[in-house]
Coordinates of C-alpha atoms (C1' of nucleotides) in Angstrom, one line a residue:
Chain Y
X1329 CA 265.7 215.2 60.4
X1330 CA 265.9 211.4 60.8
X1331 CA 263.3 209.0 59.7
X1332 CA 260.9 208.4 62.6
X1333 CA 260.7 204.7 61.8
X1334 CA 264.4 204.4 62.5
X1335 CA 263.9 206.4 65.6
X1336 CA 261.1 204.0 66.7
X1337 CA 263.0 200.8 65.9
X1338 CA 266.2 202.0 67.5
X1339 CA 264.4 202.4 70.8
X1340 CA 264.0 198.6 70.7
X1341 CA 267.3 197.3 69.1
X1342 CA 270.4 198.5 67.5
X1343 CA 270.3 199.0 63.7
X1344 CA 273.4 198.7 61.6
X1345 CA 274.5 201.5 59.3
X1346 CA 273.4 199.4 56.4
X1347 CA 270.0 198.7 57.8
X1348 CA 269.4 202.4 58.4
X1349 CA 270.5 203.1 54.9
X1350 CA 268.1 200.6 53.5
X1351 CA 265.2 202.0 55.5
X1352 CA 266.0 205.5 54.3
X1353 CA 266.1 204.2 50.8
X1354 CA 262.6 202.7 50.9
X1355 CA 261.0 205.9 52.1
X1356 CA 261.6 208.1 49.2
X1357 CA 258.1 208.3 47.7
X1358 CA 256.0 210.7 49.8
X1359 CA 252.3 211.5 49.7
X1360 CA 250.3 214.0 51.7
X1361 CA 246.8 213.5 53.0
X1362 CA 244.2 216.0 54.3
X1363 CA 242.2 215.5 57.5
X1364 CA 239.4 213.0 57.1
X1365 CA 240.9 211.6 53.8
X1366 CA 241.1 207.8 53.5
X1367 CA 244.6 206.6 53.1
X1368 CA 243.7 203.0 52.4
X1369 CA 240.3 201.4 52.4
X1370 CA 238.9 198.1 53.6
X1371 CA 238.8 195.6 50.8
X1372 CA 241.7 197.1 48.8
X1373 CA 244.8 195.0 47.9
X1374 CA 247.9 197.1 48.3
X1375 CA 251.2 197.1 46.4
X1376 CA 252.9 199.3 49.0
X1377 CA 252.6 200.0 52.7
X1378 CA 252.3 203.4 54.3
X1379 CA 254.7 204.8 56.9
X1380 CA 253.4 207.7 58.8
X1381 CA 256.0 210.5 58.8
X1382 CA 253.9 213.2 60.3
X1383 CA 250.3 213.5 61.7
X1384 CA 247.8 211.2 63.2
X1385 CA 245.6 208.5 61.6
X1386 CA 242.9 206.1 62.8
X1387 CA 242.3 202.6 61.7
X1388 CA 238.5 202.2 61.5
X1389 CA 235.6 200.2 60.4
X1390 CA 232.0 201.5 59.6
X1391 CA 229.0 199.3 60.2
X1392 CA 225.9 198.9 58.1
X1393 CA 224.0 201.0 60.6
X1394 CA 226.5 203.9 60.3
X1395 CA 228.3 203.3 63.6
X1396 CA 232.0 203.6 63.6
X1397 CA 234.7 201.7 65.5
X1398 CA 238.3 202.9 65.8
X1399 CA 240.6 200.0 66.5
X1400 CA 243.9 201.8 66.5
X1401 CA 245.5 205.3 66.6
X1402 CA 248.7 205.8 64.8
X1403 CA 251.3 208.5 65.2
X1404 CA 254.6 209.5 63.6
X1405 CA 256.8 206.4 62.9
X1406 CA 254.0 203.9 62.7
X1407 CA 253.7 201.7 59.7
X1408 CA 250.0 202.0 59.5
X1409 CA 249.4 199.1 57.1
X1410 CA 252.6 197.1 57.1
X1411 CA 250.5 194.0 57.5
X1412 CA 249.0 194.5 54.0
X1413 CA 252.3 193.0 52.8
X1414 CA 250.9 189.6 53.8
X1415 CA 247.3 190.1 54.6
X1416 CA 245.0 190.6 51.6
X1417 CA 242.8 192.4 51.2
X1418 CA 242.9 195.2 53.9
X1419 CA 240.6 194.3 56.8
X1420 CA 240.0 197.9 57.9
X1421 CA 240.2 201.4 56.6
X1422 CA 243.0 203.9 57.6
X1423 CA 242.0 207.6 57.7
X1424 CA 243.9 210.7 58.2
X1425 CA 242.9 212.6 61.4
X1426 CA 245.2 215.6 60.9
X1427 CA 247.1 216.6 57.8
X1428 CA 249.5 213.6 57.2
X1429 CA 252.7 213.0 55.4
X1430 CA 253.2 209.4 54.5
X1431 CA 256.0 207.4 52.8
X1432 CA 254.7 204.8 50.4
X1433 CA 257.0 201.8 50.6
X1434 CA 256.7 199.2 47.8
X1435 CA 255.9 195.7 48.9
X1436 CA 258.6 194.5 46.6
X1437 CA 261.2 196.4 48.7
X1438 CA 259.8 194.9 51.9
X1439 CA 259.9 191.4 50.4
X1440 CA 263.5 192.1 49.4
X1441 CA 264.3 192.9 53.0
X1442 CA 262.8 189.6 54.2
X1443 CA 265.0 187.8 51.6
X1444 CA 268.3 189.4 52.3
X1445 CA 268.2 191.2 55.7
X1446 CA 266.8 188.8 58.3
X1447 CA 267.5 191.1 61.3
X1448 CA 265.8 194.1 59.7
X1449 CA 262.9 191.8 58.6
X1450 CA 262.6 190.8 62.3
X1451 CA 262.5 194.4 63.2
X1452 CA 259.6 195.0 60.8
X1453 CA 257.9 192.0 62.2
X1454 CA 258.5 193.4 65.7
X1455 CA 256.7 196.6 64.7
X1456 CA 253.6 194.6 63.8
X1457 CA 253.9 192.6 67.0
X1458 CA 253.9 195.8 69.0
X1459 CA 250.7 196.8 67.2
X1460 CA 249.2 193.5 68.2
X1461 CA 250.3 193.9 71.8
X1462 CA 248.6 197.3 71.8
X1463 CA 245.4 195.7 70.5
X1464 CA 245.5 193.2 73.3
X1465 CA 245.9 195.9 75.8
X1466 CA 243.0 197.8 74.4
X1467 CA 240.9 194.6 74.5
X1468 CA 241.8 194.2 78.2
X1469 CA 241.0 197.9 78.9
X1470 CA 237.7 197.9 77.0
X1471 CA 236.5 194.7 78.7
X1472 CA 237.5 195.3 82.3
X1473 CA 238.2 199.0 83.0
X1474 CA 235.7 201.7 83.8
X1475 CA 235.4 204.3 81.1
X1476 CA 237.6 206.6 83.1
X1477 CA 240.2 203.8 83.5
X1478 CA 240.1 203.1 79.8
X1479 CA 240.7 206.8 79.0
X1480 CA 243.5 207.0 81.5
X1481 CA 245.1 203.9 80.0
X1482 CA 244.9 205.5 76.5
X1483 CA 246.5 208.7 77.7
X1484 CA 249.4 206.8 79.4
X1485 CA 250.0 204.8 76.3
X1486 CA 249.9 207.6 73.9
X1487 CA 252.3 209.7 76.1
X1488 CA 254.9 206.9 76.0
X1489 CA 254.5 206.2 72.3
X1490 CA 254.8 209.9 71.5
X1491 CA 257.7 210.4 73.8
X1492 CA 259.6 207.5 72.1
X1493 CA 259.5 209.4 68.8
X1494 CA 260.3 212.7 70.3
X1495 CA 256.8 214.1 70.1
X1496 CA 256.0 214.5 73.8
X1497 CA 257.9 215.4 77.0
X1498 CA 257.3 216.9 80.4
X1499 CA 254.1 214.8 80.7
X1500 CA 252.3 216.7 78.1
X1501 CA 251.5 216.2 74.4
X1502 CA 249.3 217.5 71.5
X1503 CA 246.2 215.4 71.1
X1504 CA 244.3 216.4 68.0
X1505 CA 241.3 214.1 68.6
X1506 CA 237.8 215.3 69.1
X1507 CA 235.5 213.8 71.8
X1508 CA 233.4 212.3 69.0
X1509 CA 236.3 210.3 67.7
X1510 CA 237.4 209.4 71.1
X1511 CA 233.9 207.9 71.6
X1512 CA 234.6 205.6 68.7
X1513 CA 237.9 204.6 70.2
X1514 CA 236.5 203.9 73.7
X1515 CA 233.3 202.3 72.5
X1516 CA 231.1 204.8 74.5
X1517 CA 228.9 207.7 73.5
X1518 CA 230.2 211.2 72.9
X1519 CA 228.3 212.5 75.8
X1520 CA 229.8 210.0 78.1
X1521 CA 233.2 210.8 76.8
X1522 CA 232.7 214.3 78.0
X1523 CA 231.7 213.2 81.4
X1524 CA 234.6 210.8 81.6
X1525 CA 237.1 213.6 80.7
X1526 CA 235.6 215.8 83.4
X1527 CA 236.0 213.0 85.9
X1528 CA 239.7 212.8 85.2
X1529 CA 239.9 216.6 85.4
X1530 CA 238.0 216.7 88.7
X1531 CA 240.4 214.1 90.2
X1532 CA 243.3 216.4 89.1
X1533 CA 244.8 213.6 87.0
X1534 CA 244.9 215.5 83.7
X1535 CA 244.3 218.9 82.2
X1536 CA 243.1 219.1 78.6
X1537 CA 242.7 222.5 77.0
X1538 CA 242.5 222.9 73.3
X1539 CA 244.6 220.2 71.8
X1540 CA 247.0 220.0 74.7
X1541 CA 246.8 217.2 77.3
X1542 CA 248.9 217.5 80.4
X1543 CA 249.3 214.6 82.8
X1544 CA 249.2 216.1 86.3
X1545 CA 249.9 213.0 88.3
X1546 CA 251.4 210.1 86.4
X1547 CA 251.4 207.7 89.3
X1548 CA 247.8 208.1 90.2
X1549 CA 246.8 208.2 86.5
X1550 CA 248.6 205.0 85.6
X1551 CA 247.5 203.2 88.8
X1552 CA 243.9 204.1 88.1
X1553 CA 244.3 202.3 84.7
X1554 CA 246.3 199.3 85.8
X1555 CA 248.8 200.6 83.3
X1556 CA 252.1 198.7 82.9
X1557 CA 254.2 199.9 80.0
X1558 CA 256.0 196.6 79.5
X1559 CA 253.8 195.7 76.5
X1560 CA 255.3 198.6 74.5
X1561 CA 258.7 196.9 74.6
X1562 CA 260.5 200.2 75.0
X1563 CA 263.8 198.7 75.9
X1564 CA 266.8 198.1 73.7
X1565 CA 267.6 194.4 73.5
X1566 CA 268.8 192.1 70.8
X1567 CA 265.8 190.9 68.8
Chain B
X1339 CA 248.4 162.8 61.4
X1340 CA 249.8 166.0 59.9
X1341 CA 251.0 168.9 61.9
X1342 CA 248.0 171.3 62.4
X1343 CA 250.3 174.4 61.8
X1344 CA 251.1 173.1 58.4
X1345 CA 247.3 172.5 57.8
X1346 CA 246.6 176.1 58.9
X1347 CA 249.4 177.7 56.9
X1348 CA 248.6 175.7 53.7
X1349 CA 245.1 177.1 53.8
X1350 CA 246.8 180.5 53.1
X1351 CA 249.7 179.6 50.8
X1352 CA 251.5 176.7 49.3
X1353 CA 254.4 175.3 51.3
X1354 CA 257.3 173.5 49.7
X1355 CA 258.3 170.0 50.7
X1356 CA 261.3 171.4 52.4
X1357 CA 259.3 174.0 54.3
X1358 CA 257.0 171.3 55.6
X1359 CA 259.9 169.2 56.6
X1360 CA 261.4 172.1 58.6
X1361 CA 258.2 172.7 60.4
X1362 CA 257.8 169.1 61.3
X1363 CA 261.4 169.1 62.6
X1364 CA 260.9 172.0 64.9
X1365 CA 257.9 170.4 66.6
X1366 CA 259.5 167.4 68.2
X1367 CA 259.5 168.5 71.9
X1368 CA 256.0 167.9 73.3
X1369 CA 254.5 168.9 76.6
X1370 CA 251.1 168.3 78.0
X1371 CA 249.1 170.7 80.2
X1372 CA 246.1 170.2 82.4
X1373 CA 243.0 172.4 82.4
X1374 CA 243.6 175.7 84.2
X1375 CA 247.3 175.3 84.1
X1376 CA 249.4 178.3 83.0
X1377 CA 251.4 177.6 79.9
X1378 CA 253.4 180.8 79.9
X1379 CA 253.0 183.7 82.4
X1380 CA 253.0 187.4 82.0
X1381 CA 256.4 188.8 82.7
X1382 CA 258.4 185.7 81.7
X1383 CA 261.0 185.8 79.0
X1384 CA 260.8 182.7 76.8
X1385 CA 263.5 180.7 75.0
X1386 CA 260.8 178.8 72.9
X1387 CA 257.3 179.3 71.6
X1388 CA 254.4 177.1 72.1
X1389 CA 252.4 175.6 69.2
X1390 CA 249.0 174.2 70.3
X1391 CA 248.6 170.7 68.8
X1392 CA 245.4 169.8 70.7
X1393 CA 243.0 171.6 73.1
X1394 CA 242.0 175.1 73.7
X1395 CA 243.8 177.9 75.5
X1396 CA 243.1 181.5 76.5
X1397 CA 245.4 184.5 76.6
X1398 CA 244.5 186.4 79.6
X1399 CA 245.3 189.1 82.1
X1400 CA 244.3 189.5 85.7
X1401 CA 243.8 192.9 87.4
X1402 CA 244.8 194.0 90.8
X1403 CA 241.1 193.8 91.8
X1404 CA 240.8 190.2 90.7
X1405 CA 238.9 190.8 87.5
X1406 CA 240.0 188.8 84.4
X1407 CA 240.2 189.7 80.8
X1408 CA 240.6 187.1 78.0
X1409 CA 242.1 188.8 75.0
X1410 CA 242.3 185.7 72.7
X1411 CA 241.1 182.1 72.4
X1412 CA 243.5 179.7 70.7
X1413 CA 242.7 176.3 69.1
X1414 CA 244.7 173.6 67.4
X1415 CA 247.3 174.9 65.0
X1416 CA 247.7 178.3 66.7
X1417 CA 251.1 179.4 67.8
X1418 CA 250.0 180.8 71.1
X1419 CA 253.1 182.9 71.9
X1420 CA 255.0 183.0 68.7
X1421 CA 255.4 186.8 69.3
X1422 CA 257.6 186.0 72.3
X1423 CA 260.3 185.4 69.8
X1424 CA 260.6 189.2 69.5
X1425 CA 258.5 190.7 72.3
X1426 CA 260.0 190.5 75.8
X1427 CA 258.8 189.8 78.3
X1428 CA 255.4 188.1 77.7
X1429 CA 252.7 190.8 78.0
X1430 CA 249.9 188.4 79.0
X1431 CA 249.5 184.9 80.4
X1432 CA 248.4 181.9 78.4
X1433 CA 246.3 179.3 80.2
X1434 CA 245.0 175.9 79.2
X1435 CA 241.3 175.7 79.1
X1436 CA 241.0 172.0 78.2
X1437 CA 243.8 169.4 78.4
X1438 CA 246.4 170.6 75.9
X1439 CA 249.2 169.1 73.9
X1440 CA 251.8 171.7 73.0
X1441 CA 255.0 171.6 70.8
X1442 CA 257.8 173.7 72.3
X1443 CA 259.7 175.3 69.5
X1444 CA 263.1 176.7 70.4
X1445 CA 263.5 180.4 69.5
X1446 CA 266.8 179.5 68.0
X1447 CA 265.1 177.3 65.4
X1448 CA 262.7 180.1 64.6
X1449 CA 265.5 182.6 64.2
X1450 CA 267.2 180.1 61.9
X1451 CA 264.1 180.1 59.8
X1452 CA 264.2 183.9 59.5
X1453 CA 267.8 183.7 58.4
X1454 CA 267.6 181.0 55.8
X1455 CA 263.9 180.5 54.7
X1456 CA 262.4 183.9 54.0
X1457 CA 259.1 182.6 52.6
X1458 CA 258.6 180.3 55.6
X1459 CA 259.5 183.2 57.8
X1460 CA 256.8 185.3 56.1
X1461 CA 254.3 182.6 56.8
X1462 CA 255.2 182.7 60.5
X1463 CA 254.9 186.4 60.4
X1464 CA 251.5 186.0 58.6
X1465 CA 250.3 183.8 61.5
X1466 CA 250.9 186.6 64.0
X1467 CA 249.3 189.1 61.6
X1468 CA 246.1 187.0 61.5
X1469 CA 246.1 187.0 65.3
X1470 CA 246.3 190.8 65.1
X1471 CA 243.5 191.0 62.6
X1472 CA 241.4 188.9 65.0
X1473 CA 242.2 191.3 67.8
X1474 CA 241.1 194.2 65.7
X1475 CA 237.9 192.5 64.9
X1476 CA 237.2 191.8 68.5
X1477 CA 237.9 195.4 69.3
X1478 CA 235.3 196.4 66.7
X1479 CA 232.8 193.9 68.0
X1480 CA 233.4 194.9 71.6
X1481 CA 233.0 198.6 71.0
X1482 CA 230.1 198.6 68.5
X1483 CA 228.0 195.5 68.7
X1484 CA 225.3 194.5 71.2
X1485 CA 226.3 191.6 73.4
X1486 CA 224.3 189.3 71.2
X1487 CA 226.0 190.6 68.1
X1488 CA 229.4 190.1 69.8
X1489 CA 228.6 186.5 70.8
X1490 CA 227.3 185.8 67.3
X1491 CA 230.5 187.2 65.9
X1492 CA 232.6 185.0 68.1
X1493 CA 230.7 181.9 67.1
X1494 CA 231.0 182.7 63.4
X1495 CA 234.8 183.3 63.8
X1496 CA 235.4 180.2 65.8
X1497 CA 233.5 178.0 63.4
X1498 CA 235.6 179.1 60.5
X1499 CA 238.8 178.9 62.4
X1500 CA 238.0 175.4 63.6
X1501 CA 236.8 174.3 60.2
X1502 CA 240.1 175.4 58.6
X1503 CA 242.0 172.9 60.8
X1504 CA 239.4 170.1 60.4
X1505 CA 237.9 170.6 63.8
X1506 CA 234.4 171.6 62.7
X1507 CA 231.9 170.8 60.0
X1508 CA 228.2 170.9 59.2
X1509 CA 227.8 174.1 61.1
X1510 CA 228.6 172.6 64.5
X1511 CA 231.6 172.4 66.8
X1512 CA 232.7 171.5 70.3
X1513 CA 233.0 174.5 72.5
X1514 CA 234.5 173.7 75.8
X1515 CA 234.1 177.2 77.3
X1516 CA 232.0 177.9 80.4
X1517 CA 229.8 181.0 80.5
X1518 CA 232.0 182.4 83.2
X1519 CA 235.0 182.3 80.8
X1520 CA 232.9 183.6 78.0
X1521 CA 232.0 186.6 80.3
X1522 CA 235.8 187.4 80.4
X1523 CA 236.0 187.2 76.7
X1524 CA 233.0 189.4 75.9
X1525 CA 233.7 191.8 78.8
X1526 CA 230.2 191.3 80.3
X1527 CA 229.0 189.7 83.5
X1528 CA 228.4 185.9 83.6
X1529 CA 224.7 186.5 84.3
X1530 CA 224.4 188.6 81.2
X1531 CA 226.2 186.0 79.1
X1532 CA 223.5 183.6 80.0
X1533 CA 220.8 185.9 79.0
X1534 CA 222.6 186.7 75.7
X1535 CA 222.9 183.0 74.9
X1536 CA 219.2 182.6 75.5
X1537 CA 218.6 185.5 73.2
X1538 CA 220.4 183.7 70.3
X1539 CA 218.6 180.5 71.1
X1540 CA 215.2 182.2 71.2
X1541 CA 215.9 183.7 67.7
X1542 CA 216.7 180.1 66.5
X1543 CA 220.2 181.2 65.5
X1544 CA 222.1 178.6 67.5
X1545 CA 221.6 175.6 69.7
X1546 CA 224.1 175.0 72.5
X1547 CA 223.8 171.9 74.6
X1548 CA 226.6 170.5 76.7
X1549 CA 229.8 171.5 74.8
X1550 CA 228.2 171.3 71.4
X1551 CA 227.3 174.5 69.5
X1552 CA 225.3 174.2 66.4
X1553 CA 224.7 177.1 64.1
X1554 CA 221.0 176.9 62.9
X1555 CA 221.1 179.8 60.5
X1556 CA 224.4 180.9 59.3
X1557 CA 223.1 183.8 57.2
X1558 CA 221.1 185.4 59.9
X1559 CA 223.7 184.8 62.5
X1560 CA 226.5 186.3 60.5
X1561 CA 224.3 189.2 59.4
X1562 CA 223.4 189.9 63.0
X1563 CA 227.1 190.3 63.8
X1564 CA 228.2 192.2 60.7
X1565 CA 230.5 189.3 60.2
X1566 CA 232.7 189.3 57.2
X1567 CA 235.3 186.4 57.1
X1568 CA 237.8 188.3 54.9
X1569 CA 239.9 189.2 58.0
X1570 CA 240.7 185.5 58.5
X1571 CA 242.6 185.4 55.2
X1572 CA 241.3 181.9 54.4
X1573 CA 242.4 181.9 50.8
X1574 CA 245.4 180.4 49.2
X1575 CA 247.5 183.2 47.5
X1576 CA 251.2 183.8 47.2
X1577 CA 252.5 185.6 50.3
Chain T
dC1020 C1' 223.9 160.8 98.7
dG1021 C1' 226.0 165.1 99.7
dG1022 C1' 229.3 168.1 97.3
dT1023 C1' 230.5 170.9 93.5
dG1024 C1' 230.8 173.4 89.1
dG1025 C1' 228.0 175.3 85.9
dA1026 C1' 223.6 177.1 84.2
dT1027 C1' 219.4 179.7 85.1
dT1028 C1' 216.2 183.0 87.0
dG1029 C1' 214.5 187.1 89.8
dA1030 C1' 214.9 191.7 92.1
dG1031 C1' 216.8 195.9 92.6
dT1032 C1' 220.2 199.4 91.1
dG1033 C1' 223.3 202.4 88.5
dG1034 C1' 226.1 203.4 84.6
dC1035 C1' 225.7 204.8 80.3
dG1036 C1' 222.7 205.7 76.2
dT1037 C1' 219.6 208.9 73.7
dC1038 C1' 217.6 213.3 72.9
dA1039 C1' 217.9 217.9 73.1
dA1040 C1' 219.3 222.4 74.4
dC1041 C1' 222.9 225.6 75.0
dC1042 C1' 227.7 227.7 75.1
dT1043 C1' 232.1 229.0 73.2
dG1044 C1' 235.5 230.2 69.9
dA1045 C1' 237.0 230.4 65.1
dG1046 C1' 236.2 231.5 60.6
dT1047 C1' 233.5 234.0 57.0
dG1048 C1' 231.2 237.5 54.7
dG1049 C1' 228.6 241.8 54.4
Chain P
dC783 C1' 233.2 245.5 63.0
dC784 C1' 229.4 242.8 63.7
dA785 C1' 226.0 239.1 62.3
dC786 C1' 226.1 234.6 61.0
dT787 C1' 227.6 229.8 60.8
dC788 C1' 229.6 225.8 62.3
dA789 C1' 232.3 222.5 64.8
dG790 C1' 233.2 221.0 69.2
dG791 C1' 232.3 221.0 73.9
dT792 C1' 229.0 221.0 78.0
dT793 C1' 224.9 220.1 80.6
dG794 C1' 220.2 218.2 82.0
dA795 C1' 216.3 214.9 81.7
dC796 C1' 215.0 210.5 81.3
dG797 C1' 215.0 205.6 80.3
dC798 C1' 217.1 201.1 79.6
dC799 C1' 220.7 197.8 79.4
dA800 C1' 223.6 195.4 81.9
dC801 C1' 225.5 194.9 86.7
dT802 C1' 225.3 192.9 91.4
dC803 C1' 223.5 189.9 94.8
dA804 C1' 221.1 186.0 95.6
dA805 C1' 218.5 181.8 95.2
dT806 C1' 217.5 177.7 92.7
dC807 C1' 218.3 173.9 89.6
dC808 C1' 220.8 170.4 87.3
dA809 C1' 224.4 166.9 86.1
dC810 C1' 228.1 164.7 87.5
dC811 C1' 231.0 162.4 90.8
dG812 C1' 233.6 160.8 94.7

DNA sequence: CGGTGGATTGAGTGGCGTCAACCTGAGTGG
DNA sequence: CCACTCAGGTTGACGCCACTCAATCCACCG
């Protein structure tokens, strides 16, 4: 089974045999995490970065008053704290949502890549730039869309991200997130999440039973969220 | 007068003489923009990136229904679309708020830097990572803070960012943003922006007359916003 | 001196928050 | 095999924050 980071990057640009070999080589140290376990904590200074091989994680921040914010969701193939290579200390906590398998990649290996493999280094940079583009899109959605639009936007995005690493097809995917967590993602109350989900169901845009989400009408769903996948940079061009 | 990008990067790590020379060399082509003029538009593919030498810009996105979102504010020293080196096409539009002076840096020069100057390349990467950290912080603020907290957070952040490039001191700075634009930043209505500003004034946290904002009580202001400057990475460490 | 952009204020409304109860299915232990 | 627990989802009642619509005020400027 091929490394999901390679899968993810090769969606965006061709990797050479050597580049693939280097990436494989850096992902030898593996660690497992249980649901709800912190992978890295705000304030820590890291000596390695964590590549998510399997499972879902959230990037989150807890307030003094106990409220939580989730500022990112990560899936297979995401380098959940690649930025800790240059940013110190960690600005936010990363927590396992499901059981997770992570590769711990030493910063020294990454620094080696920036020294000797400029194209591969640009691809790693790219991966953090896509994260940033997703953040911007969430900011747009949070500020300007209705809660239903915001949820629709999230569902469209996650479907494409999962599809690009072979984790979704036929307009449906496994979504292991409770409505309480979703509230922290969308910045609304858990009760209102429930009503928002029902709104999308009532409009026959999605079905969501157990952990399975199925998009019933991609066109109307994406239109309702002003969703344009361009920001995900899912095309293979020289970078 | 020294290049504000050098100023900004040297807050975070030492640059060598050669690195400074290279940066100076890439910023020779200058272009001016008038207020409200688009600098780069969503959907365009760039051959150069724009370094903001003077003025303020917004990164923004307009919806089908005419609503606007502002996902970032940029000031002197910010590379407003450095990510266009690797992301194609531009995901959002960048617009001048005040008169702006920009250096247009060819992507080929930047790619050269990634090939032959790994440390400088990491510093450019760092600058996009700080942008991303700011996005995450805005997401947190937008989702979990009251509108007053959110505004307080923005004011704290901008003060430190401006101070780090010599554009603010003594807890006050020039803020050339109308309440209507601020509404697009905060994701609330212009009327509510006004009431939120008055709330901060009533609490004697800030004064804001004309384009001048003065922070009257940094401690209470930052506490009211759960503001922790760590995410701005304003300390000089090897990167 | 009227026009214009921006700030301010008031009135009425609705989306979303809180609180609280209730339902369901899965897991556990007697 | 059933009572119990618990997490997660669902629903209703009620209130407030923030929205919209509108009018007014002010400073600046051609």
